[in-house]
XYZ file of C-alpha atoms in Angstrom:
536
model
C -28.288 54.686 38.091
C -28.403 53.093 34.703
C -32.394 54.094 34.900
C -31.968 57.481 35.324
C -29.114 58.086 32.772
C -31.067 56.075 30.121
C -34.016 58.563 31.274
C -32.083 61.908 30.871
C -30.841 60.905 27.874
C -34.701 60.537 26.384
C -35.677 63.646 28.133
C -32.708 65.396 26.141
C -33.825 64.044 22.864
C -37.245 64.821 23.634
C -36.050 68.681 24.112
C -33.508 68.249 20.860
C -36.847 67.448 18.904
C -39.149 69.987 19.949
C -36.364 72.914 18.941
C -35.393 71.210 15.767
C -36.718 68.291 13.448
C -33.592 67.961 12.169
C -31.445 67.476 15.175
C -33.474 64.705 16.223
C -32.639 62.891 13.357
C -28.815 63.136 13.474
C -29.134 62.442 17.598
C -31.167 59.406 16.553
C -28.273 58.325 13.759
C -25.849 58.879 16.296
C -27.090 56.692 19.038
C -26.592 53.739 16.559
C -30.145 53.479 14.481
C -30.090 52.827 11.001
C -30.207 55.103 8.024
C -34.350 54.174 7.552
C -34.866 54.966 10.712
C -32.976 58.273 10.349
C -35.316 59.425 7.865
C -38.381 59.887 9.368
C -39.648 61.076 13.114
C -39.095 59.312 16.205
C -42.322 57.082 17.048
C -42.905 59.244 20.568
C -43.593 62.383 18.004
C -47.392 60.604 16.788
C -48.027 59.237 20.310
C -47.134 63.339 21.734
C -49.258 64.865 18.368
C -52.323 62.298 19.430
C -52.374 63.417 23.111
C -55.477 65.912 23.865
C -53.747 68.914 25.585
C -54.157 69.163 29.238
C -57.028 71.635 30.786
C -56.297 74.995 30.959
C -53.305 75.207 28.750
C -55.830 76.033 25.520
C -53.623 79.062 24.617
C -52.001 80.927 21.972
C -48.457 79.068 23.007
C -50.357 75.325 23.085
C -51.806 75.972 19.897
C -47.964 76.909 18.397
C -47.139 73.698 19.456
C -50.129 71.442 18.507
C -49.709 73.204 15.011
C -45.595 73.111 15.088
C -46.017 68.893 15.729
C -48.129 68.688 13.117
C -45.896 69.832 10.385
C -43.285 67.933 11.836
C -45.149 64.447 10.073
C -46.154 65.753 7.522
C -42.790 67.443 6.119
C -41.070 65.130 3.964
C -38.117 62.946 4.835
C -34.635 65.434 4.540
C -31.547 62.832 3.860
C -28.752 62.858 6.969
C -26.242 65.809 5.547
C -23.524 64.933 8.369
C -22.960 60.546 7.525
C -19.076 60.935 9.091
C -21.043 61.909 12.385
C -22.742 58.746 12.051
C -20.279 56.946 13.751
C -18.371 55.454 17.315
C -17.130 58.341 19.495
C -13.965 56.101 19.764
C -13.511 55.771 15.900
C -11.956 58.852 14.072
C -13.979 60.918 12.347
C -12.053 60.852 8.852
C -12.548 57.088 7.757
C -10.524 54.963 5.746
C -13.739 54.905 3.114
C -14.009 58.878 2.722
C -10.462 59.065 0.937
C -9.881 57.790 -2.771
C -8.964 54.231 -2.946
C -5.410 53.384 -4.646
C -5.426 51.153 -7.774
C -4.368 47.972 -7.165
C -3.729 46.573 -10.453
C -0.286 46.624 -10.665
C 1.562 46.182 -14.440
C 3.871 43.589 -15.183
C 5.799 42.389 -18.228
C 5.637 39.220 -19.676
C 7.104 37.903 -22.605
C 4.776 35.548 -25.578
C 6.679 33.084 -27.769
C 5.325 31.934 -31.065
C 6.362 28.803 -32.563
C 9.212 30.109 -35.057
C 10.841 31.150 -31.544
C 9.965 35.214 -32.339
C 8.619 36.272 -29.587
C 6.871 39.520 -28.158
C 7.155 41.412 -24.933
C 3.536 42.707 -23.001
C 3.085 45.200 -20.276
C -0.289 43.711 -18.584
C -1.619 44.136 -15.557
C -2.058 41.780 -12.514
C -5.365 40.591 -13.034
C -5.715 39.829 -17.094
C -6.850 36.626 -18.414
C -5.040 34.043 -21.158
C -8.357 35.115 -23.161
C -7.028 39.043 -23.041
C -3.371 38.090 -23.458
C -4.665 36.177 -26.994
C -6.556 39.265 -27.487
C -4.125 41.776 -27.273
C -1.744 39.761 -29.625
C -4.549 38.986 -32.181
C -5.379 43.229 -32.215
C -1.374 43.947 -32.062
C -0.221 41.522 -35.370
C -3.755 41.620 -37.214
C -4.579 38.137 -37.200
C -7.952 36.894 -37.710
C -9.701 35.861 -34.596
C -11.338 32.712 -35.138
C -11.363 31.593 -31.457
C -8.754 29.549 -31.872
C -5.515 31.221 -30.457
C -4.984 29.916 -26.988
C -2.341 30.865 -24.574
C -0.191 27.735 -23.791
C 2.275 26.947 -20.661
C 5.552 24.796 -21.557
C 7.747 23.824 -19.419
C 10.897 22.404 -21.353
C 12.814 20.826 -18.146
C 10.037 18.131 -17.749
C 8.901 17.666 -21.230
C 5.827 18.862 -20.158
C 2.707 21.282 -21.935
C -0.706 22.202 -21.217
C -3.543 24.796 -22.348
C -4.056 27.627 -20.452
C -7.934 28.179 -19.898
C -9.109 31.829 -21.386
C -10.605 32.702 -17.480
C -6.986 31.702 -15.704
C -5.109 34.445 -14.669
C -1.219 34.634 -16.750
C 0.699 36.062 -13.919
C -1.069 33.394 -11.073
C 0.328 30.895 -14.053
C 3.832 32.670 -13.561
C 3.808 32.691 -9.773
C 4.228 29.258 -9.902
C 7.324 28.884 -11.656
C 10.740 28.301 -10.307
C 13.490 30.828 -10.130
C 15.913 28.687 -12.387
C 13.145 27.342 -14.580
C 13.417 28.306 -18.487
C 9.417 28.137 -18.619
C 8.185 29.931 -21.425
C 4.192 31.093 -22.426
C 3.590 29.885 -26.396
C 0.749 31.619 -28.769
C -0.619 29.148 -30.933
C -3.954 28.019 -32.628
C -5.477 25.046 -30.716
C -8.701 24.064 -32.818
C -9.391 21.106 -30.376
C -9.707 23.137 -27.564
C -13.476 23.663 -27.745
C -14.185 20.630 -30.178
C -16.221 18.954 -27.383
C -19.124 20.993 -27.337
C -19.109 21.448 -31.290
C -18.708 17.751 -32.059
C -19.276 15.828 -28.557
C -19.156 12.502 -30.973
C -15.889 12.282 -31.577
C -15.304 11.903 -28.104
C -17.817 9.693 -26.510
C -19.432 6.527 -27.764
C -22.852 6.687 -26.849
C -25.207 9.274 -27.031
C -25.389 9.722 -23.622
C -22.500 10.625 -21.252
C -20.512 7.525 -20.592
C -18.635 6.273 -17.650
C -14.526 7.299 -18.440
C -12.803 4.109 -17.115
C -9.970 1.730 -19.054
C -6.719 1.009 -18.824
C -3.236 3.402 -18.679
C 0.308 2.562 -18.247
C 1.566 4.478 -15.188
C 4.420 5.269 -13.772
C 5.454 3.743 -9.971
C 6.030 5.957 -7.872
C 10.107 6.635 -7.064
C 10.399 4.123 -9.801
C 11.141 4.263 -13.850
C 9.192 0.951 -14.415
C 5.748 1.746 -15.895
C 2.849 -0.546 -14.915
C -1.133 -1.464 -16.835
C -3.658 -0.338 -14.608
C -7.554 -0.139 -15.171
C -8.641 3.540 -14.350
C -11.763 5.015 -13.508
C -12.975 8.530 -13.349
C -14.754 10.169 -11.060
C -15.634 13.666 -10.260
C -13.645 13.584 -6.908
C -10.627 12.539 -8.589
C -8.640 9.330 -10.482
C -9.085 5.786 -9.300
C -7.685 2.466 -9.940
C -8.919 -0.601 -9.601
C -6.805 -2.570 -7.186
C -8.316 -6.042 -8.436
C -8.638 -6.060 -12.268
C -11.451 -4.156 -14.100
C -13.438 -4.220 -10.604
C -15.176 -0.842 -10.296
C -16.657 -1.663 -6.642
C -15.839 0.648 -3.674
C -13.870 -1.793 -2.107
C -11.416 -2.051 -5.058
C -11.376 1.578 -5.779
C -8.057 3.583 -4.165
C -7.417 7.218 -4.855
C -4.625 8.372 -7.692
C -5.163 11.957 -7.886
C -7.581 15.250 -7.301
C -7.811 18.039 -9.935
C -8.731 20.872 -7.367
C -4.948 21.648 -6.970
C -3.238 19.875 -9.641
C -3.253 20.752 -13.718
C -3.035 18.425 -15.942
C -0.311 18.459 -18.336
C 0.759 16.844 -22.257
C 3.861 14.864 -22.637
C 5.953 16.306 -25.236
C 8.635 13.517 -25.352
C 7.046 10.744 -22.750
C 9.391 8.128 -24.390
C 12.555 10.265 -23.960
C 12.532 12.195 -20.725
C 10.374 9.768 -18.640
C 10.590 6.307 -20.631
C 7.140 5.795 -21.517
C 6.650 2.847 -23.613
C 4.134 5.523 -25.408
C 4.369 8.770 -26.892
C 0.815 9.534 -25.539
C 1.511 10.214 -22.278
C -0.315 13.112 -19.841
C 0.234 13.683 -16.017
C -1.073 15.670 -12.935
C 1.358 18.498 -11.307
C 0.628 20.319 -8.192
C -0.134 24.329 -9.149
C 2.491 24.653 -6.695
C 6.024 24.930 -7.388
C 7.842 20.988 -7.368
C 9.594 18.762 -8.990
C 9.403 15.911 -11.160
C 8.883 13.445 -8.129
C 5.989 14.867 -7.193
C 4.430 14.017 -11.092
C 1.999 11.704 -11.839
C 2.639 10.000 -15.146
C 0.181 8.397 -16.967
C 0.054 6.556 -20.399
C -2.647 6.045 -23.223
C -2.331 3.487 -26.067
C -3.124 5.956 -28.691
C -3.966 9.428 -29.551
C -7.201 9.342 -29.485
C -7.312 7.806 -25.921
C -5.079 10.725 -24.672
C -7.320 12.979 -26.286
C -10.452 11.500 -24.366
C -9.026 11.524 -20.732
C -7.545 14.900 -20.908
C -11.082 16.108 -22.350
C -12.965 14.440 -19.640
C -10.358 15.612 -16.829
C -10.887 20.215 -17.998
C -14.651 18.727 -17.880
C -14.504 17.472 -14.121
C -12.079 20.367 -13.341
C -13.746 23.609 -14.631
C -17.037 22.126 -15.237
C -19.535 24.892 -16.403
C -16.810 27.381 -16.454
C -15.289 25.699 -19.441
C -18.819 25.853 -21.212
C -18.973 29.741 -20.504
C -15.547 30.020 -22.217
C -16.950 28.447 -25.356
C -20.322 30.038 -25.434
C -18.750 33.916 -24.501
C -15.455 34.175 -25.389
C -15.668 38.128 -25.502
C -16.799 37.914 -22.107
C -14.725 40.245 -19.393
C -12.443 38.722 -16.967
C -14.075 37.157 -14.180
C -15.040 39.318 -11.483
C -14.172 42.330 -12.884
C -17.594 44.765 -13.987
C -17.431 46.634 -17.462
C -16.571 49.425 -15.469
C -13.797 48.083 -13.877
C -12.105 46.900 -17.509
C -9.309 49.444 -18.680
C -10.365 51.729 -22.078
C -7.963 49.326 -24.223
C -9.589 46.336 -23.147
C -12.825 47.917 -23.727
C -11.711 48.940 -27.532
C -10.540 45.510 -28.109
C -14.072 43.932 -27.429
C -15.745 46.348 -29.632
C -13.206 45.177 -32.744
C -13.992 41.749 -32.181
C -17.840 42.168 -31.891
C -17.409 44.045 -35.035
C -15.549 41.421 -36.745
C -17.762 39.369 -35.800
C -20.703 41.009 -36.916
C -19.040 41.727 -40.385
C -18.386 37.633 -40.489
C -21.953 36.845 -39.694
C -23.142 39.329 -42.577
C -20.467 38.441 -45.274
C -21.917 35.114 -44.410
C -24.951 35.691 -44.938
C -24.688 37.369 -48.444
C -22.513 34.596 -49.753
C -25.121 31.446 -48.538
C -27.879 34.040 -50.104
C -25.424 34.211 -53.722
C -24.573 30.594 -53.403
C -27.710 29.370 -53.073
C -29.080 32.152 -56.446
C -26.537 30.517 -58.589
C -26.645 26.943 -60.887
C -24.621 25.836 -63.338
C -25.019 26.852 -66.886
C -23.364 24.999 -70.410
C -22.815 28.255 -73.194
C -20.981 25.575 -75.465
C -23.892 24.996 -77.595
C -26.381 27.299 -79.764
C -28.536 27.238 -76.734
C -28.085 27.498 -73.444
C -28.633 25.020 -70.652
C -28.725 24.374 -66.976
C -26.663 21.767 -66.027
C -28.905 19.245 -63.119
C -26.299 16.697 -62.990
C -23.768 17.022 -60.048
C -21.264 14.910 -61.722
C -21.296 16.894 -64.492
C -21.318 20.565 -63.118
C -17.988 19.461 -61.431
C -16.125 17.893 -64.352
C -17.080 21.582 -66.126
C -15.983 23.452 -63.072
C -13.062 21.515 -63.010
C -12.084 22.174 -67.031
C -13.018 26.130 -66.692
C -10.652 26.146 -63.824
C -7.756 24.586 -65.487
C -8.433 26.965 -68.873
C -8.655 30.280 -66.921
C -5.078 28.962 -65.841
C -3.977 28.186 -68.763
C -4.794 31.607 -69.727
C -3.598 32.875 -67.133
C -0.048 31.322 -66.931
C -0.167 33.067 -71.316
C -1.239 36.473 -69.859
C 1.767 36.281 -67.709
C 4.095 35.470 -70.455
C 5.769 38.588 -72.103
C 4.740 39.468 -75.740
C 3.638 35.493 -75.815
C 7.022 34.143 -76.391
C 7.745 30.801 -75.396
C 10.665 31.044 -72.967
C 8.378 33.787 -70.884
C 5.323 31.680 -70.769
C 7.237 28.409 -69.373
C 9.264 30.563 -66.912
C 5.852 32.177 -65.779
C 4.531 28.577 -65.501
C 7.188 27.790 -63.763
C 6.804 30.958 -61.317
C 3.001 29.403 -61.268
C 4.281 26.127 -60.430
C 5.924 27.486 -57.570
C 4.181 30.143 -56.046
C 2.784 27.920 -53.292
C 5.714 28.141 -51.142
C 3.804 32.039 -50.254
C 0.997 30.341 -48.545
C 0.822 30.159 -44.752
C -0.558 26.362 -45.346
C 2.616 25.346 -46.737
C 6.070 24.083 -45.205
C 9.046 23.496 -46.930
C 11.725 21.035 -46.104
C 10.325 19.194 -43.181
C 9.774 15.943 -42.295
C 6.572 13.811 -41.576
C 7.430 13.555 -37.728
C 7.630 17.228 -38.261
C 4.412 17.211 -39.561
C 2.593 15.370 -37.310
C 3.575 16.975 -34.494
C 2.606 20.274 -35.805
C -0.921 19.050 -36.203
C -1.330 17.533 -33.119
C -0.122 20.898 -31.613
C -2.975 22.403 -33.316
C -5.565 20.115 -32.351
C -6.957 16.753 -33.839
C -9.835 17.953 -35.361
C -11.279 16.852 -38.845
C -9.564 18.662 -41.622
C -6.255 20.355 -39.668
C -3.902 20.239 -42.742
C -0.460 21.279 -44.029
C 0.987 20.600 -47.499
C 4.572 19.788 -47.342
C 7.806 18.558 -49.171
C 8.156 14.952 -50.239
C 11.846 13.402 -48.398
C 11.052 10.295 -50.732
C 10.788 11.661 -53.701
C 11.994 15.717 -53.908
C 9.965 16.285 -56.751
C 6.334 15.227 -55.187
C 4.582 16.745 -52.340
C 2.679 15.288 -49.551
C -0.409 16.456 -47.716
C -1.214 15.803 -44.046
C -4.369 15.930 -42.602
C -5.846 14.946 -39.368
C -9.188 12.862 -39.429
C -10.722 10.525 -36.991
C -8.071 11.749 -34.871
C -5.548 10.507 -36.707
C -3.158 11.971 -39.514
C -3.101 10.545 -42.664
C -0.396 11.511 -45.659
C -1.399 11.828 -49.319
C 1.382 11.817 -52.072
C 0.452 14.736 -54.526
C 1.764 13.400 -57.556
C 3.155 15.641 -60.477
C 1.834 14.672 -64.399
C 2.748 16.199 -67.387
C 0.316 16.018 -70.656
C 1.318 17.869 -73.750
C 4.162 19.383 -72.395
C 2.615 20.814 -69.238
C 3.060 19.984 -65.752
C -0.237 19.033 -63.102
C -0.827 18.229 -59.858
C -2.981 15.118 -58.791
C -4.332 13.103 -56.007
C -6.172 10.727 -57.836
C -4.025 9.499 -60.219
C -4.497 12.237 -62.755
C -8.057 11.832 -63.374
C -8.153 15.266 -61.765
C -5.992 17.850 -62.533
C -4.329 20.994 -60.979
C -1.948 23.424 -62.781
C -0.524 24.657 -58.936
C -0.872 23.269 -55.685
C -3.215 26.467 -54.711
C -6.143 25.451 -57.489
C -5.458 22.152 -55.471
C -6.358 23.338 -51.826
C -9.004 25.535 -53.086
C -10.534 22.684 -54.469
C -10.756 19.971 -51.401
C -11.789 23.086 -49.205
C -14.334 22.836 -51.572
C -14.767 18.955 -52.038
C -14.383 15.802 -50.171
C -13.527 14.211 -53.651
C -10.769 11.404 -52.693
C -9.993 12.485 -49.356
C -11.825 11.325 -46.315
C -12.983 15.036 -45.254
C -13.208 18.549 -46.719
C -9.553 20.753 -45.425
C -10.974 23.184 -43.076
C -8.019 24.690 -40.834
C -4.506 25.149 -42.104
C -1.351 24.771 -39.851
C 0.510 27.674 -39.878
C 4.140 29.320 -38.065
C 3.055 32.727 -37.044
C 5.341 35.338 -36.361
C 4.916 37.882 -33.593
């Protein structure tokens, strides 16, 4: 029975195809062949136009038919025009895929703190990245986008912080808080976060990648006592050596993965989980729990923190991390440019054009820098000036008399009493600059920097609590911060600012930062990035 159906069913095609070319095609789509087969004639059609006709059938009709095949192959392939046809008789006609899709990226609103506690609300939607969130406050409050700003997640109940990578998605981060938590999302500068791949040196000791292993303080489990273990890492997870400094197998037993945990900063180790250092760092689950389920650890120093939780975003993201660095204009993961929304799309073209304008403005000033040498007019002739030493002690004296003049031009009608109150206006306008902070203290200080990231030149000038009428400045090299005292000196009746003991001079504390952005001179590097409270 099956024989015969299967055979009517051919002999109906067969018929379909000699009244119409094109039904045969849809018949064929319909019995479940695919759409390259749907385009061109069934394979019995060059077996039937090969056939010699049969005797006595050499007529007017036969010839209609020999000639009727023949255009059949060799008209050219006609696309299916009926695709919903193309389909199971039990499955409805109208598919899910022929109507328009919904969008799916629903908006939320989340709210950005800065570090003066100002903080900004965003509408966003579902799927944007910390890299877009930094974005989209960078384009909002005109800041300068030096790929720096990072998106960071605090979580004040545990003491407890930690960079939010530019490809994580903010609301995932969100999801994962607790109901009664006061979590809160901070936008900040973070110049360490990418110092790896500029300057891999500062973290490893070898030219080559070295094995991370030594030892932590950390923190029993269900316990408050702390305990000095020797640690090894892997890229399955954290180990500790069970007998000594042993690194075999054997020895090894398992602290912690990083597929599903973060790893997380201790803001006041010593305080909240009594840490007998301030350097502490820990592993929490992405999912929501509480501080039992943390797993405290403990470096000696800064610098050791700074290695371990460097190493640990390496193991995690691995090349992902590198592709952060290298593209950080880059669209959010798994989205196509098509996908992105207009503003999105805007805010990459202002940042590729900043960019571009950087790169040139660069350009020009290396080209006029490297046209210019110094020149002496003092005499009847005059000279180029070869000798380094001595180009700088002039720059240095035409600095200080262009603000001598200018602290005169200030002055009204050149009286006295308005040129010292305009020095004095001089003396003080400093306290305008984003690098400086007034009234705080040097913990203050430090921890501001080490917010920002340890990286060779992060400075602030500050206040003096010694002495009120001195300032300090604070700088982070080596990763660590050192303090210099900026001492004031007064020749001839005017007042200076020094770091060397007066043998050079500034008339503010600007002229003074300009300088050593300039110079190494005493200090141990040039100032590069300045620490600054932003305001959204």
């Amino acid at each position: 029975m099956t024989t015969s159906l299967q055979d009517g069913q051919s002999a109906a095609g067969r018929a379909a195809a000699r009244d119409s070319p094109l039904a045969a095609q849809v018949c064929g789509a319909a019995q479940g062949r695919g759409d390259a087969r749907d385009l061109v004639p069934a394979p019995w059609l060059h077996a039937r136009a090969l056939l010699p006709p049969p005797d006595g059938t050499r007529g007017c009709a036969a010839d209609r038919r020999k000639k009727k095949d023949l255009d059949v192959l060799e008209m050219p392939s006609i696309p299916n025009p009926f695709p919903e046809l193309c389909c199971s008789p039990f499955t409805s006609v109208l598919s899910a895929g022929l109507f328009p899709k919904a969008n799916s990226r629903k908006k939320q609103v989340i709210k950005v703190y800065s570090e003066d506690e100002t903080s900004r609300a965003l509408e966003v939607p579902s799927d944007i990245t910390a890299r877009d969130v930094c974005q989209l406050l960078i384009l909002k409050n005109h800041y300068i986008d030096d790929h720096s700003w990072t998106l960071f997640e605090h979580l004040p109940h545990i003491g407890l912080e930690r960079t939010i990578e530019d490809h994580e998605l903010v609301i995932e981060v969100l999801s994962n808080w607790g109901m009664e938590e006061e979590n809160k999302l901070y936008f900040r500068k973070n110049y360490a976060k990418y110092e790896f791949f500029k300057n891999p040196m500062m973290f490893l000791s070898s030219s080559t990648y070295p094995e991370i292993h030594g030892f932590l303080h950390a923190k029993e489990q269900g316990k408050k006592s702390w305990k000095k273990i020797y640690f090894l890492l892997r890229r399955s997870g954290l180990y500790f050596s069970t007998k000594g400094t042993s690194k075999e197998p054997r020895h090894l037993q398992f602290f912690s993965e990083f597929g599903n945990s973060d790893i997380y900063v201790s803001l006041a180790g010593k305080k909240k989980h009594g840490a007998p250092t301030n350097y502490g760092f820990c592993f929490k689950p992405n999912k929501a729990g509480g501080p039992r389920d943390l797993k405290m650890l403990c470096a000696e120093e800064e610098q050791s923190r700074t290695c371990w939780v460097t190493a640990i975003r390496l193991f995690k993201y691995g090349m992902q991390l590198y592709q952060n660095y290298m593209h950080p204009y880059q669209g959010r993961s798994g989205c196509s440019s098509q996908s992105i929304s207009p503003m999105f799309q805007v805010l990459e073209k202002h940042t590729a054009l900043q960019e571009t304008q950087k790169m040139q403005a660069k350009i020009q000033r290396s080209i006029s820098e490297n046209s210019l040498v110094a020149m002496d007019f003092s005499g009847q002739k005059s000279r180029v000036i070869e000798n380094p030493t001595e180009a700088l002690s002039v720059a240095v004296e035409e600095g200080l008399a262009w603000r001598k003049k200018g602290c005169l031009r200030l002055g009204t009608h050149g009286s006295p009493t308005a040129s010292s109150q305009s020095c004095a206006t001089n003396m003080a306008i400093h306290r305008s600059q984003p690098w400086f902070h007034h009234k705080i203290s040097r913990e203050e200080a430090q921890r501001l920097i080490i917010q920002q990231g340890l990286v060779d030149g992060v400075f602030l000038v500050r206040d003096s609590q010694s002495n009120p009428k001195t300032f300090v400045l604070s700088m982070s090299h080596g990763q660590k911060i050192k303090h210099f005292q900026i001492i004031p000196v007064e020749d001839d009746g005017e007042m200076f600012h020094t770091l060397d003991d007066g043998h050079t001079r500034f008339t503010d504390l600007i002229q003074l930062v300009e300088f050593y952005q300039l110079n190494k001179g005493v200090l141990p590097c040039k100032l590069k990035h300045y620490c600054a409270r932003i305001a959204l």
